[in-house]
Amino acid sequence: MYDDGDEDDAAPPGEPADLQRQHILLHDTAHVWHPYTQHHQAPLPVPIVRAKGSWLYDTHGKPLLDAISSWWVTTHGHCQPEIVQAITDQAASLDQVIFAGFTHEPATALAAELVGRLPRGLTRIFYSDDGSTAVEVAIKLSVQSFANRGQSRRLIAALDHAYHGDTFGAMAAGARSVFTNMYEPLLFDVARLPDPSEGDTLAALDALIAARGKELAAVIVEPLLIGAGGMRVWDESVLQGIRERTSAAGVHLIADEVLTGFGRTGPLFACDRADVRPDLLCMSKGLTGGLLPLGATAATEDIFDAFSSTDRRKTFFHGHSYTANPIACAAALASLQLFDEDSEDERVRIEVAHMRHLATLEGTKGVRAVRQIGTVAAVELDAPDGYLSDIGRELAAFSLEQGILLRPLGNVAYCLPPYCTTDREIDAVYAVLQRFLDGERAAPIGTGGPFDD
């Protein structure tokens, strides 16, 4: 059982919960600009002051079950004690140091640990800040590695419905959508391949290589699960086919595992599920267990060697102020140590719980399709498609009233919980979804807080 906490401790001593909430929201409405938020229409944000396990707590101590891992980052659970301790210990000894010309144990130990767990052949780790910058690094490494060897390959191929981040290179690789339409004149051209869940990706890739293979630097994919594009699951055999074709053509395969990495699809990395070895692999989100921001791009020794030269112009001129921040690296190292047999058992348990509920929902009125991979489950609602579908906002508001955090991708609701989430907590998520499908839109019921398993 998770500790429900003392609601009296939600607000600082001497500051009533109502007053604390008012202070937070006063400053928020006056000064804060939230991501993916239309401030003209959005309700007031929920002030959160504490988190533990699968639960978030507001200023009044009201619990909110985090069914989406706080935007897909929280793996083992909120405020996981071993990671918190690693952060505390590291902060007391080395907080930050420039990573050009200097190094430190948290970064080197983490790199060695990652190389030991990544698909074989990925031997070099370049640190950045988040998933989007990890993708930027991968694209730049691919293009420049060819240029350093005298080959002009600048074309990138990507999948329909893909999402790779919100910086310009990542946006260019992503599908054109409401996220990117405003900036389209500024984005570089990308060869688009069909979404493997809908079309013949391999035939399109064959045609692209035949027509423009000498221009093609890399194919970038979200392996086996297209995330923000609608939690679209695709087949391992297609990923294997992409790898075979890119290898034969001397084209890099970039695996964007920002979402799929660290156990979300079953094994530690989705590429492992298909026994595929990419040339570049992007990581973030669950890398630190969700406690601190950190990005990393893994590369092969062949790509690294393309930058080793007496010509300084062949240097990879890319970096971030907080590259390989020691505290974030210490958190990531502590998180990796928690991926043991017990963690695997917990992930399998969540998979089974999803399967049980999805089998019940499949064919239910209001449900167009269900899909699952690993600990990620998605329910496509029978409503207008697209990220701006109103049904997503309705479900998010309804579930919030019930004490469940969901953030549907338009008409696609998904459950992607921390690995500590119990079966009863997962049951509560699906119970709220079922009530919504049954027509409820208000009448808050509440979960009552953490459950006994």
XYZ file of C-alpha atoms in Angstrom:
453
model
C 0.000 0.000 0.000
C 1.228 3.479 -0.811
C 1.278 6.002 1.982
C -1.671 8.356 1.485
C 0.225 11.081 3.306
C -1.044 13.623 5.778
C -3.352 16.095 4.067
C -2.458 18.673 6.701
C 1.078 18.682 5.244
C -0.102 19.617 1.751
C 0.341 23.339 2.475
C 3.433 24.743 4.253
C 3.059 25.275 8.003
C 1.061 28.404 8.658
C -0.332 28.588 5.110
C -3.837 27.137 4.660
C -4.413 25.037 1.575
C -6.833 27.530 0.024
C -4.326 30.356 0.443
C -1.491 28.286 -1.006
C -3.642 27.410 -4.024
C -4.561 31.053 -4.538
C -0.912 32.132 -4.403
C 0.156 29.522 -6.964
C -2.658 30.330 -9.368
C -2.237 34.088 -8.964
C 1.384 33.877 -10.103
C 0.528 31.289 -12.738
C -2.203 33.308 -14.427
C -0.095 36.470 -14.291
C 3.217 35.125 -15.560
C 3.245 31.500 -16.803
C 2.807 30.251 -20.384
C 1.945 26.530 -20.381
C 2.813 24.059 -23.181
C 0.131 22.879 -25.589
C -2.390 25.162 -23.880
C -4.904 27.583 -25.389
C -4.990 30.022 -22.487
C -8.104 31.768 -23.793
C -10.130 28.590 -23.215
C -8.207 26.421 -20.778
C -9.480 25.916 -17.232
C -7.183 26.852 -14.391
C -4.318 24.379 -14.019
C -4.280 22.028 -11.039
C -1.646 23.070 -8.470
C 0.358 19.973 -7.489
C 2.541 20.095 -4.392
C 3.565 16.498 -3.787
C 3.940 13.161 -5.557
C 4.553 9.567 -4.550
C 4.343 6.308 -6.444
C 1.560 6.607 -9.011
C -0.078 9.547 -7.289
C 0.000 13.331 -7.441
C -1.445 15.519 -4.674
C -2.914 19.009 -4.900
C -2.773 21.765 -2.297
C -5.643 20.190 -0.366
C -4.015 16.771 -0.384
C -6.497 15.447 -2.959
C -4.944 12.474 -4.786
C -4.768 12.236 -8.555
C -3.761 8.944 -10.173
C -1.125 9.612 -12.840
C -2.194 7.246 -15.624
C 0.086 8.855 -18.238
C 3.370 8.938 -16.296
C 3.298 12.745 -16.427
C 3.809 12.954 -20.194
C 5.418 9.513 -20.440
C 8.477 10.210 -18.275
C 7.854 8.566 -14.879
C 8.956 4.944 -15.025
C 9.404 3.427 -11.556
C 7.152 5.931 -9.751
C 7.200 9.498 -8.536
C 9.912 10.467 -6.033
C 11.448 7.001 -6.268
C 13.666 6.819 -3.126
C 16.848 5.381 -4.695
C 16.844 8.022 -7.439
C 16.059 10.818 -4.983
C 19.007 9.692 -2.851
C 21.328 9.588 -5.857
C 20.292 13.134 -6.766
C 20.842 14.316 -3.198
C 24.272 12.724 -2.933
C 25.439 14.018 -6.311
C 24.191 17.564 -5.678
C 26.330 17.708 -2.556
C 29.564 16.865 -4.408
C 29.408 18.098 -8.027
C 26.471 20.031 -9.414
C 27.643 21.131 -12.868
C 30.763 21.402 -14.985
C 31.309 22.264 -18.638
C 31.473 19.026 -20.643
C 33.804 20.315 -23.357
C 37.311 19.501 -22.187
C 36.088 18.049 -18.879
C 34.400 14.851 -17.788
C 33.065 13.241 -14.621
C 32.125 9.867 -13.212
C 28.311 10.114 -13.448
C 28.531 10.733 -17.204
C 31.172 8.096 -17.907
C 29.529 5.480 -15.693
C 26.147 6.153 -17.287
C 27.581 5.919 -20.792
C 29.191 2.571 -19.997
C 25.967 1.285 -18.428
C 23.880 2.393 -21.406
C 26.250 0.811 -23.926
C 25.982 -2.436 -21.979
C 22.182 -2.380 -22.233
C 21.595 -0.868 -25.681
C 21.273 -2.932 -28.869
C 24.728 -4.226 -29.764
C 26.896 -1.960 -31.879
C 25.870 1.331 -30.279
C 29.095 2.307 -28.521
C 29.122 6.109 -28.251
C 26.839 8.360 -26.175
C 26.268 12.051 -26.936
C 24.368 13.828 -24.160
C 21.799 16.574 -24.665
C 18.786 17.991 -22.824
C 15.594 16.231 -23.942
C 14.032 14.049 -26.604
C 13.784 16.732 -29.245
C 17.447 17.662 -28.924
C 18.421 13.986 -28.958
C 16.688 13.734 -32.336
C 18.395 16.902 -33.575
C 21.743 15.360 -32.636
C 20.943 12.124 -34.477
C 19.924 13.879 -37.702
C 22.984 16.134 -37.644
C 25.335 13.230 -36.884
C 23.961 11.247 -39.804
C 24.187 14.063 -42.349
C 27.620 15.277 -41.247
C 29.121 11.798 -41.029
C 28.430 11.372 -44.745
C 29.712 14.876 -45.524
C 32.924 14.221 -43.568
C 33.500 11.259 -45.876
C 32.847 13.255 -49.008
C 29.278 12.119 -49.635
C 26.460 14.605 -50.101
C 23.562 12.826 -48.436
C 21.075 15.222 -46.896
C 17.721 13.535 -47.424
C 15.879 12.205 -44.363
C 12.944 9.804 -44.628
C 10.289 9.545 -41.918
C 6.907 7.945 -41.337
C 3.459 9.422 -41.772
C 1.907 10.469 -38.418
C 5.370 10.638 -36.825
C 6.233 13.002 -34.009
C 9.884 13.578 -33.082
C 9.831 16.811 -31.079
C 9.245 20.532 -31.295
C 12.628 21.949 -32.317
C 13.019 22.661 -36.030
C 14.889 19.571 -37.182
C 12.617 17.330 -35.123
C 9.541 19.145 -36.450
C 10.762 18.661 -40.007
C 11.070 14.917 -39.430
C 7.617 14.813 -37.861
C 4.398 14.655 -39.825
C 2.890 17.913 -41.006
C 0.063 18.610 -38.591
C -1.521 21.252 -36.416
C 1.735 21.093 -34.426
C 3.904 22.153 -37.363
C 1.752 23.778 -40.066
C 2.589 27.310 -38.944
C 6.307 26.674 -39.477
C 6.183 24.593 -42.660
C 7.950 27.179 -44.867
C 10.929 26.968 -42.480
C 11.163 23.157 -42.369
C 13.430 21.102 -44.614
C 11.845 18.624 -47.006
C 11.519 15.047 -45.835
C 10.695 11.928 -47.845
C 7.524 10.551 -46.283
C 6.858 6.819 -45.947
C 3.452 5.316 -45.126
C 2.574 4.664 -41.504
C 3.257 0.905 -41.137
C -0.090 0.429 -39.369
C -1.882 1.671 -42.502
C 0.243 1.213 -45.631
C 3.069 -0.652 -47.337
C 6.091 1.058 -45.814
C 8.602 -1.372 -47.271
C 7.410 -1.007 -50.864
C 7.600 2.773 -50.498
C 11.094 2.515 -49.039
C 12.187 0.264 -51.914
C 10.933 2.864 -54.381
C 12.636 5.699 -52.505
C 15.984 3.907 -52.401
C 15.728 3.060 -56.098
C 14.988 6.683 -56.999
C 17.027 8.658 -54.463
C 19.193 6.200 -52.565
C 22.398 8.162 -53.181
C 20.810 11.224 -51.540
C 19.336 9.392 -48.557
C 21.197 9.814 -45.269
C 18.785 8.246 -42.788
C 15.373 6.804 -42.113
C 14.002 7.849 -38.725
C 11.248 5.873 -36.996
C 9.538 5.557 -33.656
C 10.075 1.796 -33.427
C 6.860 -0.231 -33.142
C 4.817 2.604 -31.607
C 3.990 5.959 -33.197
C 3.254 7.946 -30.053
C 1.791 11.455 -30.359
C 0.429 10.532 -33.791
C -2.195 8.376 -32.098
C -0.450 5.540 -30.241
C -0.280 3.511 -33.451
C 1.274 0.060 -32.986
C 3.148 -1.466 -35.903
C 4.694 -4.799 -36.710
C 8.195 -5.999 -35.837
C 8.649 -7.517 -39.289
C 8.337 -4.067 -40.872
C 11.041 -2.671 -38.600
C 13.239 -5.629 -39.543
C 12.538 -4.950 -43.218
C 13.472 -1.286 -42.849
C 16.736 -2.311 -41.200
C 17.555 -4.806 -43.950
C 16.933 -2.261 -46.706
C 18.766 0.622 -45.059
C 21.757 -1.583 -44.295
C 21.935 -2.795 -47.887
C 21.753 0.783 -49.177
C 24.295 2.183 -46.705
C 21.600 4.372 -45.146
C 21.428 5.063 -41.417
C 18.496 3.872 -39.338
C 17.615 6.305 -36.528
C 15.481 4.808 -33.771
C 13.616 7.482 -31.824
C 13.133 5.607 -28.548
C 12.286 8.700 -26.514
C 8.883 7.176 -25.730
C 9.494 3.489 -26.420
C 12.709 3.153 -24.432
C 13.134 1.987 -20.850
C 10.594 -0.791 -20.833
C 7.492 0.809 -22.307
C 7.109 -1.792 -25.074
C 8.292 -4.763 -22.990
C 12.081 -5.064 -23.289
C 14.321 -2.174 -22.304
C 14.287 -0.873 -25.889
C 11.705 -1.457 -28.618
C 14.478 -2.346 -31.080
C 15.311 -5.327 -28.866
C 11.787 -6.615 -29.344
C 12.461 -6.897 -33.092
C 16.154 -7.820 -32.703
C 17.084 -4.733 -34.720
C 20.317 -2.756 -34.345
C 19.961 0.878 -35.443
C 22.858 3.167 -36.298
C 21.587 5.912 -33.996
C 19.192 5.691 -31.060
C 17.572 8.643 -29.264
C 16.697 8.546 -25.568
C 15.101 10.844 -23.001
C 11.817 10.801 -20.999
C 12.321 7.656 -18.873
C 16.120 7.935 -18.973
C 16.267 9.450 -15.468
C 13.166 7.652 -14.248
C 11.312 10.897 -14.915
C 12.956 12.902 -12.138
C 15.224 15.206 -14.161
C 15.565 16.260 -17.823
C 18.283 14.522 -19.815
C 18.677 13.437 -23.425
C 21.141 11.064 -25.048
C 21.909 9.894 -28.564
C 23.729 6.585 -29.024
C 25.833 6.079 -32.154
C 27.917 3.352 -33.730
C 31.697 3.457 -33.751
C 31.560 3.861 -37.535
C 29.664 7.138 -37.215
C 32.000 8.308 -34.432
C 35.016 7.536 -36.610
C 33.685 9.794 -39.392
C 34.350 12.785 -37.108
C 37.859 11.754 -36.063
C 40.222 13.834 -38.193
C 43.184 16.185 -38.200
C 40.827 18.604 -39.957
C 39.071 20.520 -37.188
C 36.265 21.439 -39.592
C 35.073 17.831 -39.279
C 34.313 18.360 -35.583
C 30.721 17.868 -34.471
C 29.937 21.474 -33.582
C 27.013 20.844 -31.290
C 26.534 21.146 -27.552
C 24.344 22.329 -24.704
C 25.156 24.322 -21.586
C 23.936 21.467 -19.403
C 25.343 18.624 -21.500
C 25.864 15.592 -19.224
C 24.763 17.444 -16.103
C 26.207 15.343 -13.245
C 23.014 15.355 -11.171
C 20.865 14.226 -14.093
C 23.426 11.542 -15.017
C 23.425 10.278 -11.421
C 19.637 10.058 -11.513
C 19.762 8.115 -14.790
C 22.352 5.719 -13.440
C 20.234 5.056 -10.348
C 17.172 4.536 -12.530
C 18.958 1.976 -14.716
C 19.880 -0.062 -11.647
C 16.156 -0.494 -10.947
C 15.531 -2.305 -14.238
C 15.892 -5.768 -12.760
C 13.756 -8.902 -12.743
C 11.282 -7.332 -10.321
C 10.791 -4.402 -12.684
C 10.256 -6.783 -15.576
C 7.656 -8.686 -13.558
C 5.815 -5.457 -12.793
C 5.760 -4.495 -16.450
C 4.395 -7.904 -17.423
C 1.706 -7.540 -14.748
C 0.638 -4.196 -16.230
C 0.574 -5.712 -19.724
C -1.759 -8.449 -18.512
C -4.036 -5.938 -16.778
C -4.279 -3.899 -19.993
C -5.075 -7.003 -22.030
C -7.876 -7.949 -19.679
C -9.543 -4.540 -19.867
C -9.001 -4.033 -23.600
C -10.631 -7.398 -24.326
C -13.727 -6.108 -22.534
C -13.697 -2.745 -24.321
C -13.145 -4.097 -27.822
C -16.412 -3.852 -29.734
C -18.035 -1.724 -27.041
C -20.286 1.086 -28.229
C -18.221 4.222 -28.624
C -14.958 2.335 -29.207
C -13.560 2.166 -32.735
C -10.413 0.144 -31.957
C -8.110 -0.905 -29.154
C -4.380 -1.529 -29.326
C -1.529 -2.349 -27.005
C 2.195 -2.849 -26.870
C 3.921 -3.556 -23.580
C 2.683 -1.238 -20.832
C 1.028 1.140 -23.326
C -2.678 0.704 -24.059
C -4.772 2.851 -26.385
C -8.502 3.111 -26.998
C -9.582 4.860 -30.190
C -12.942 6.449 -29.521
C -15.664 6.553 -32.159
C -15.537 10.310 -32.676
C -14.050 12.792 -35.143
C -10.364 12.061 -35.723
C -7.481 14.340 -34.911
C -5.683 16.006 -32.061
C -8.298 18.777 -31.821
C -11.221 16.366 -31.444
C -13.473 17.702 -28.666
C -13.999 14.267 -27.165
C -10.424 14.282 -25.899
C -11.000 17.445 -23.880
C -14.267 16.051 -22.550
C -12.644 12.825 -21.389
C -9.699 14.657 -19.837
C -12.019 16.926 -17.841
C -14.258 14.046 -16.777
C -11.387 11.827 -15.665
C -9.812 14.703 -13.737
C -13.015 15.089 -11.753
C -12.816 11.386 -10.954
C -9.254 11.667 -9.658
C -7.552 10.208 -12.755
C -5.025 12.041 -14.949
C -5.627 11.213 -18.620
C -4.602 13.384 -21.572
C -6.106 11.877 -24.737
C -4.536 12.505 -28.128
C -7.741 13.825 -29.649
C -10.030 10.830 -29.978
C -7.339 8.390 -28.798
C -7.302 7.744 -25.065
C -4.308 5.921 -23.673
C -3.068 4.520 -20.376
C 0.701 4.550 -19.868
C 1.255 4.268 -16.101
C 4.361 4.172 -13.897
C 5.515 0.611 -13.325
C 4.567 0.703 -9.633
C 0.886 1.148 -10.544
C -1.202 -1.613 -8.967
C -3.889 -3.704 -10.619
C -6.579 -1.927 -8.594
C -5.289 1.435 -9.738
C -5.377 0.293 -13.362
C -8.902 -0.997 -12.770
C -9.857 2.501 -11.598
C -8.555 4.049 -14.836
C -10.630 1.747 -17.007
C -13.688 2.168 -14.756
C -13.582 5.912 -15.401
C -13.218 5.313 -19.146
C -16.181 2.926 -19.081
C -18.355 5.445 -17.234
C -17.454 8.047 -19.841
C -18.416 5.639 -22.629
C -21.683 4.999 -20.792
C -22.508 8.686 -21.096
C -21.352 10.248 -17.840
C -19.781 13.651 -18.218
C -19.901 15.100 -14.674
C -20.889 13.846 -11.191
C -17.435 13.559 -9.628
C -16.947 10.287 -7.790
C -13.229 10.286 -6.932
C -10.886 7.359 -6.501
C -10.343 7.901 -2.803
C -6.573 7.679 -3.019
C -4.004 4.880 -3.219
C -5.280 1.329 -2.999
C -4.115 -1.896 -1.437
C -2.933 -4.147 -4.256
